[in-house]
Short mmCIF file of C-alpha atoms in Angstrom, two decimals:
data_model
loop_
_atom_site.label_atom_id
_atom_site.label_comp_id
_atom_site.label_asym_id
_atom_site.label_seq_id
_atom_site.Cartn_x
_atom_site.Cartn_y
_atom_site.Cartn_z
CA UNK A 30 17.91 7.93 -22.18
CA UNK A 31 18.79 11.63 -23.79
CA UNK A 32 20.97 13.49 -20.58
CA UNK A 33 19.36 16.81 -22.19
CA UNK A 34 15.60 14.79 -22.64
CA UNK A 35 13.08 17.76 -21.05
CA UNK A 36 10.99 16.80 -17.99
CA UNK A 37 7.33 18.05 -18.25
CA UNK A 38 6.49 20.40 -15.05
CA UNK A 39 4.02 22.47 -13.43
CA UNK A 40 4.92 25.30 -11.02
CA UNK A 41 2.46 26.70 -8.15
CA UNK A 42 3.14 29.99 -6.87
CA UNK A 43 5.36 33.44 -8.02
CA UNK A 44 8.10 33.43 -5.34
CA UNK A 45 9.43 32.21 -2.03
CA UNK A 46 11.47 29.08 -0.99
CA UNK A 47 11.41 26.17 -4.03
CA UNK A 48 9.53 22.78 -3.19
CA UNK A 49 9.97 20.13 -6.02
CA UNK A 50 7.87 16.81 -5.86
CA UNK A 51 8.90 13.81 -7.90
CA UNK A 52 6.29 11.20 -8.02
CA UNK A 53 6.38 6.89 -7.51
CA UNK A 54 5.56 4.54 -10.11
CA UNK A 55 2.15 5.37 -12.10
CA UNK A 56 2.62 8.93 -10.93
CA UNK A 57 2.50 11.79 -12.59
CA UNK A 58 3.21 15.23 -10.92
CA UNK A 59 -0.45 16.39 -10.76
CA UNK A 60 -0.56 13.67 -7.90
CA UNK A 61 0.89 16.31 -5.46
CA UNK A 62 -1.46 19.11 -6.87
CA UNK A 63 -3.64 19.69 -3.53
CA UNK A 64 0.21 19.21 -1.34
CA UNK A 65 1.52 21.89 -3.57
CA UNK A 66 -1.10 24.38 -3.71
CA UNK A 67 -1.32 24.22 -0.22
CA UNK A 68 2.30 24.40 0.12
CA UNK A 69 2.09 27.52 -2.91
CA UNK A 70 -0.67 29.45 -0.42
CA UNK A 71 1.96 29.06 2.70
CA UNK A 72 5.01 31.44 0.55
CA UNK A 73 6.48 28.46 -1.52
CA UNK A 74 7.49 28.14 -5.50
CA UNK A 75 6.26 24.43 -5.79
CA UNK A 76 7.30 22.30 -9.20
CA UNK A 77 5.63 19.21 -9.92
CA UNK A 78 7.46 17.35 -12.32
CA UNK A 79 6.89 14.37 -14.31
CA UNK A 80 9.06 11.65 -14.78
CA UNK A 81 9.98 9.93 -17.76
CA UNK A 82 7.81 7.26 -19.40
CA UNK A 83 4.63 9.20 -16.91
CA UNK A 84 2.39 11.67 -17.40
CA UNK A 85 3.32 14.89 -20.34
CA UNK A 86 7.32 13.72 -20.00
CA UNK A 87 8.63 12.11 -22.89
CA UNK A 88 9.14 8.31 -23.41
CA UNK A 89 12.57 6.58 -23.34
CA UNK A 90 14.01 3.13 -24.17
CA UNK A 91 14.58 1.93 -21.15
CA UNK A 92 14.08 2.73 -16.96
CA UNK A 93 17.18 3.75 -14.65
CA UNK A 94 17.35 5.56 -11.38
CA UNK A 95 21.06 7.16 -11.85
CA UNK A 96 19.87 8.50 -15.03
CA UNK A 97 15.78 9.89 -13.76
CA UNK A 98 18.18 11.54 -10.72
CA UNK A 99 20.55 13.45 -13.28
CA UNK A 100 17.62 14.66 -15.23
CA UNK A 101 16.20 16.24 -12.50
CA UNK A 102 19.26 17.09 -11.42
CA UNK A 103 19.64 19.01 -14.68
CA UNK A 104 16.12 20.30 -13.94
CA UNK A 105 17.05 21.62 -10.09
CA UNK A 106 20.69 23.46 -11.87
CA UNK A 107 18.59 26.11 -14.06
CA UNK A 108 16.69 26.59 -11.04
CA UNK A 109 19.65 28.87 -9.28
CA UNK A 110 18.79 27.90 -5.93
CA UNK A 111 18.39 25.00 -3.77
CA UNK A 112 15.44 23.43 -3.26
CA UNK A 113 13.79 20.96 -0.86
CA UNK A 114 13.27 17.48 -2.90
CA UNK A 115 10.19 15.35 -2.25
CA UNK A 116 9.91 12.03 -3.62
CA UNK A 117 7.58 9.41 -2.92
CA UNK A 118 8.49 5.28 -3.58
CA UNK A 119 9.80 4.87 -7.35
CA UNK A 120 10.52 8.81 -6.83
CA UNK A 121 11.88 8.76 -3.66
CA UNK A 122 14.56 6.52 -4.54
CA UNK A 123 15.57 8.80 -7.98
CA UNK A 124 15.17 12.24 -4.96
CA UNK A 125 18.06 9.48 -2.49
CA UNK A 126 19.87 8.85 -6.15
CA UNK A 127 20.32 12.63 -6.90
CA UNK A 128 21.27 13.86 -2.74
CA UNK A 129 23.99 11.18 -2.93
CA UNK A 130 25.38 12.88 -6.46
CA UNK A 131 24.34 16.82 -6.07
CA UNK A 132 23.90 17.32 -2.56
CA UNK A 133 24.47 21.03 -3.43
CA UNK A 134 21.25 21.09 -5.74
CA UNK A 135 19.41 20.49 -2.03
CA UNK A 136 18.33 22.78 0.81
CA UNK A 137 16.57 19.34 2.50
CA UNK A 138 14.97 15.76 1.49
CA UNK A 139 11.83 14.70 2.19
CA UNK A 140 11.86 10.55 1.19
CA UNK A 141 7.92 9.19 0.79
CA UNK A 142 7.64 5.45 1.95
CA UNK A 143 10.70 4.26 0.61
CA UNK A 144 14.35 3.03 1.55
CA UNK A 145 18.05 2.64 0.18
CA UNK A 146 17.32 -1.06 -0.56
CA UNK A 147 16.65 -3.26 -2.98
CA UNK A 148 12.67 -4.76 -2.57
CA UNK A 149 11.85 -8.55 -3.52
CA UNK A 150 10.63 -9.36 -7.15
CA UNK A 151 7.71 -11.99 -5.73
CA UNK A 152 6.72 -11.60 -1.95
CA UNK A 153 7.15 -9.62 0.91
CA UNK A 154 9.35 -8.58 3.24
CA UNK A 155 8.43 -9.58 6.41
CA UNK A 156 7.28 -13.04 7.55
CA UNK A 157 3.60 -11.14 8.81
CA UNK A 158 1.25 -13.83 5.98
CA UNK A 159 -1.23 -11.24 5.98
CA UNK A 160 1.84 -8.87 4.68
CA UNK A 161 0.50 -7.97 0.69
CA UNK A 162 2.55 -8.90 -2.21
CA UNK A 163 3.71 -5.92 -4.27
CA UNK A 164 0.84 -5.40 -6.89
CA UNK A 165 2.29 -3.29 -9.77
CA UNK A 166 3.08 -6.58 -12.23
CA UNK A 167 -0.65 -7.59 -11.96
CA UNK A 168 -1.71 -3.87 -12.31
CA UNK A 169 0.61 -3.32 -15.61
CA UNK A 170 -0.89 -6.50 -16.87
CA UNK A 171 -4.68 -5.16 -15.90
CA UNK A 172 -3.80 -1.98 -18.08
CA UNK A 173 -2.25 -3.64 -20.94
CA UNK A 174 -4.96 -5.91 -21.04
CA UNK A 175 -7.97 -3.28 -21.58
CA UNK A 176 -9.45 -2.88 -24.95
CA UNK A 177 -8.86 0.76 -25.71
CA UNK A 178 -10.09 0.26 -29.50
CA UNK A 179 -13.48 -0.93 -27.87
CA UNK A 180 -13.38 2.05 -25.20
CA UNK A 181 -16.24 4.36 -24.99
CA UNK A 182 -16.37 5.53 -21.72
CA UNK A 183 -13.62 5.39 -18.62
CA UNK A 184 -16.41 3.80 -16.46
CA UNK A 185 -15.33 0.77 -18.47
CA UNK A 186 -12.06 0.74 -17.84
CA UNK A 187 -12.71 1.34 -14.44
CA UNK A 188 -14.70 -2.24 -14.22
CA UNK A 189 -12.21 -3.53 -16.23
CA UNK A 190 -9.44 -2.94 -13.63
CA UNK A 191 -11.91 -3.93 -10.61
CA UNK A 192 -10.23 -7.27 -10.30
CA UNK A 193 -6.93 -6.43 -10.49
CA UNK A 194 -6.98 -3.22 -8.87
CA UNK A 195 -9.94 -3.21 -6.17
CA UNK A 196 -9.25 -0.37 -4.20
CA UNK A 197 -11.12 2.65 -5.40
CA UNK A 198 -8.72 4.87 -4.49
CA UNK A 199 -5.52 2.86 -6.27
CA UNK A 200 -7.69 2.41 -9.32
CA UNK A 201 -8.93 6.19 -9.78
CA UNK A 202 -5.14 6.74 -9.30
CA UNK A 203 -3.64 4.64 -11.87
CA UNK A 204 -7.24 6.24 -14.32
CA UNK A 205 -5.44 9.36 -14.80
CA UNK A 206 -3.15 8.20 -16.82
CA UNK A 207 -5.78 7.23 -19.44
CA UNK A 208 -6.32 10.04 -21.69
CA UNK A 209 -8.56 10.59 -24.39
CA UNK A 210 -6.81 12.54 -27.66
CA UNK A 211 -8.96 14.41 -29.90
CA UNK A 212 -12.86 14.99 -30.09
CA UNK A 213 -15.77 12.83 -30.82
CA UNK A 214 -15.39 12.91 -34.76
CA UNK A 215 -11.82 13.26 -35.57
CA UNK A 216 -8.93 11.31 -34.60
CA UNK A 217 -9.23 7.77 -33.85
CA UNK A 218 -10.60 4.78 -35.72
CA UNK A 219 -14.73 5.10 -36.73
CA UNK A 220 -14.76 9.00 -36.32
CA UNK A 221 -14.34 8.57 -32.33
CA UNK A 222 -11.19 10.03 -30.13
CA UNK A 223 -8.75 7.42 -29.43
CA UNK A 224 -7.97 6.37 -25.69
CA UNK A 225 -4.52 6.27 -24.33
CA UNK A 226 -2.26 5.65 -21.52
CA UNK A 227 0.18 8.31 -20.77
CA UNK A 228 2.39 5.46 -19.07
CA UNK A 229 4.83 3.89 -21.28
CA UNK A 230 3.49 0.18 -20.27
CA UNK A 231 6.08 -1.90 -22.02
CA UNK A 232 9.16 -0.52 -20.93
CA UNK A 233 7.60 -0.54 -17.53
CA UNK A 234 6.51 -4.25 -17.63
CA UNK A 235 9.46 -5.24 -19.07
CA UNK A 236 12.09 -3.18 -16.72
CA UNK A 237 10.03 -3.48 -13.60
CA UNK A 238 12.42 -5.26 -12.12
CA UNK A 239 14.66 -2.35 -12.32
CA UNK A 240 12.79 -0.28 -10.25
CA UNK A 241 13.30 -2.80 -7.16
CA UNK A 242 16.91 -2.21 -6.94
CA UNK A 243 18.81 0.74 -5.46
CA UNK A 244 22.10 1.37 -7.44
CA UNK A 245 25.15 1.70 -5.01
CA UNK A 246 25.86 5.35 -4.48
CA UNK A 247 29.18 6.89 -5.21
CA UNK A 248 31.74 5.61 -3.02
CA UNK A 249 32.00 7.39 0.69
CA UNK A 250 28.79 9.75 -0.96
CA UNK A 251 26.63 11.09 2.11
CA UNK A 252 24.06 13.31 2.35
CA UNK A 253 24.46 15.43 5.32
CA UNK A 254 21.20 17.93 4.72
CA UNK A 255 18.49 17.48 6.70
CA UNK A 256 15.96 14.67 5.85
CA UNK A 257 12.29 13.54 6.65
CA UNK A 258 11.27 10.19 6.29
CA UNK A 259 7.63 9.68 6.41
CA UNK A 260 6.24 6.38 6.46
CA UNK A 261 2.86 4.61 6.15
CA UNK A 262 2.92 2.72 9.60
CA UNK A 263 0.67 -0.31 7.30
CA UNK A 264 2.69 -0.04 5.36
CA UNK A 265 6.44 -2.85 5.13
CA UNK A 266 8.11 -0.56 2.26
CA UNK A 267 10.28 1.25 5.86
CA UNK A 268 11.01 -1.65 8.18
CA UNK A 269 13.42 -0.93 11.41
CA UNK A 270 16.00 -3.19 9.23
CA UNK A 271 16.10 -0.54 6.75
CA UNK A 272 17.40 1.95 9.49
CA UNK A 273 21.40 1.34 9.95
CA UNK A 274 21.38 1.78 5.99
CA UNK A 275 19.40 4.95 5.72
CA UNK A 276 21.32 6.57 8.70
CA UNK A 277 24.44 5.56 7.04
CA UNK A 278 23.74 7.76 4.06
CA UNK A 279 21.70 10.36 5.08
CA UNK A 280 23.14 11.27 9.11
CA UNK A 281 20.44 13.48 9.77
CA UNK A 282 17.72 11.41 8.81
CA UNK A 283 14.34 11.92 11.37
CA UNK A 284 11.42 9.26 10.57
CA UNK A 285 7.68 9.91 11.31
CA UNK A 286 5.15 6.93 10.51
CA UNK A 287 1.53 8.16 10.09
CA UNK A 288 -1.18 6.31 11.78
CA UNK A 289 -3.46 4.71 9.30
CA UNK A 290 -1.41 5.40 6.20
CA UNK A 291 0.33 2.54 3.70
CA UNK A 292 2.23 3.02 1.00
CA UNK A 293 0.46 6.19 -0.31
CA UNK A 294 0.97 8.22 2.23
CA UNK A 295 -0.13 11.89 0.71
CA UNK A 296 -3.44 10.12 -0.51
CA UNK A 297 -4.77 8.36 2.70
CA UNK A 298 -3.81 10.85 5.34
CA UNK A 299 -3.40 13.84 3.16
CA UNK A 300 -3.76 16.63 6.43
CA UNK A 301 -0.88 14.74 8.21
CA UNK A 302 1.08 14.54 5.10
CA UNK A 303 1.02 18.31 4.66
CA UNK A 304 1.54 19.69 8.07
CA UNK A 305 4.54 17.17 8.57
CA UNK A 306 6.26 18.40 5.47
CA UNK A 307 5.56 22.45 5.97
CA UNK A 308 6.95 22.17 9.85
CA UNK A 309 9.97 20.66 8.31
CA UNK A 310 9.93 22.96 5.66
CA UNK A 311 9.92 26.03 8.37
CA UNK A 312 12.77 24.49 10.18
CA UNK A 313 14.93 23.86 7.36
CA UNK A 314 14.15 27.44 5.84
CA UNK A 315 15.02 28.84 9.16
CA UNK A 316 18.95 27.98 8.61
#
């Protein structure tokens, strides 16, 4: 992975405070559009970026959190200011990775249903046997496997995923990522445009296992900014067990678990999601 590789990003709003939101696993930074514009209407610069191997940002050889953090960390530098980072699961751990190494790139943290820990490959994490097994091998799997030379509409792709993937709102998420390149009558095999995923699905599948770790930090390396955790309370990605190690690095950690949410947060209780990141925006913009 190229240290100067260039991260794709979109920017809402002309001036005030920066905001940047990194996005989890199948993201893309569009994800956070309606947070951001919101966030842009309130006074804030907002940057959505996209990660590597996701949405317009290039493709690399290989997945690793140190290296996503100094990226953006490169990113944050030619900003001239600090921001508040937002990152949310696969994203929140590369926003932990980056406090721990540039603290001074950071105004404040916000840390999306994730923790400094390393996750199980195969089951969960709590004895609860009604507690749901992490999903994302099956759903790389349901994406490899659909026939994008026999494509003709996304509809199809959407039924094709319906097994794997049956939540509506999981499956339109991880649909955004399939684009179509060209017009009808240039471009892809028989005259039609040729389907894609903007996800680079083999280095995902094959490093996936990656992405469940959480490399160990710098030695004695705190963050000592403010931080918001914000949990989905269905979700088991926080657990109380997680709290000793997340206080440990980040002191001034304060944790808020929305009602009704799992793991994405921003999508299933969207108006909660906002107002609890602009009041801690306001207080950490007050210092």
């Amino acid at each position: 992975m190229s240290a100067d590789l260039d991260l794709a990003t979109r920017t809402l709003g002309d001036d005030g405070p920066r905001v940047v939101f990194v996005h989890g696993l199948f993201g893309q930074g569009r994800n956070w559009t309606t947070v951001g514009k919101q966030l842009a209407e309130d006074g804030h610069r907002v940057t959505l970026v996209d990660l590597p191997n996701h949405g317009h940002s290039p493709w690399t050889d290989r997945l690793d959190y140190v290296e996503m953090a100094e990226l953006v960390a490169a990113l944050l530098t030619g900003f001239g200011e600090p921001v508040t980072l937002v990152g949310h699961s696969m994203g929140g751990k590369v926003a932990m990775q980056l406090a721990l190494r540039h603290p001074e790139l950071l105004r404040g943290l916000v840390v999306v249903d994730i923790s400094p820990s390393v996750y199980p490959l195969t089951g969960g994490r709590t004895d609860d046997p009604d507690e749901e097994a992490s999903p994302f091998a099956e759903f790389i799997e349901a994406m490899q496997a659909v026939d994008l030379t026999a494509l003709t509409r996304r509809e199809e792709a959407d039924a094709a995923l319906a097994a794997a993937v049956p939540s509506d709102m999981v499956r339109g998420f991880l649909l955004q990522s399939l684009v179509r390149d060209g017009t009808a009558g240039g471009g892809g095999a028989g005259g039609r445009a040729a389907w894609r995923w903007r996800l680079n699905l083999p280095v995902l599948a094959r490093d996936l296992a990656v992405l469940r770790e959480f490399p160990d930090p710098p030695a004695g390396a705190v963050f000592d900014g403010p931080v918001l955790w914000i949990a989905g309370a269905h979700s088991s990605y926080v657990l109380d067990a997680d709290r000793p190690r997340m206080e440990e690095l980040f002191p001034r950690v304060r944790l808020v678990r929305v009602k009704n949410a799992g793991h994405w947060v921003h999508s299933e209780a969207p108006e909660v999601f906002t107002e609890t990141v602009r009041r801690f925006l306001e207080a950490v913009e007050r210092r």
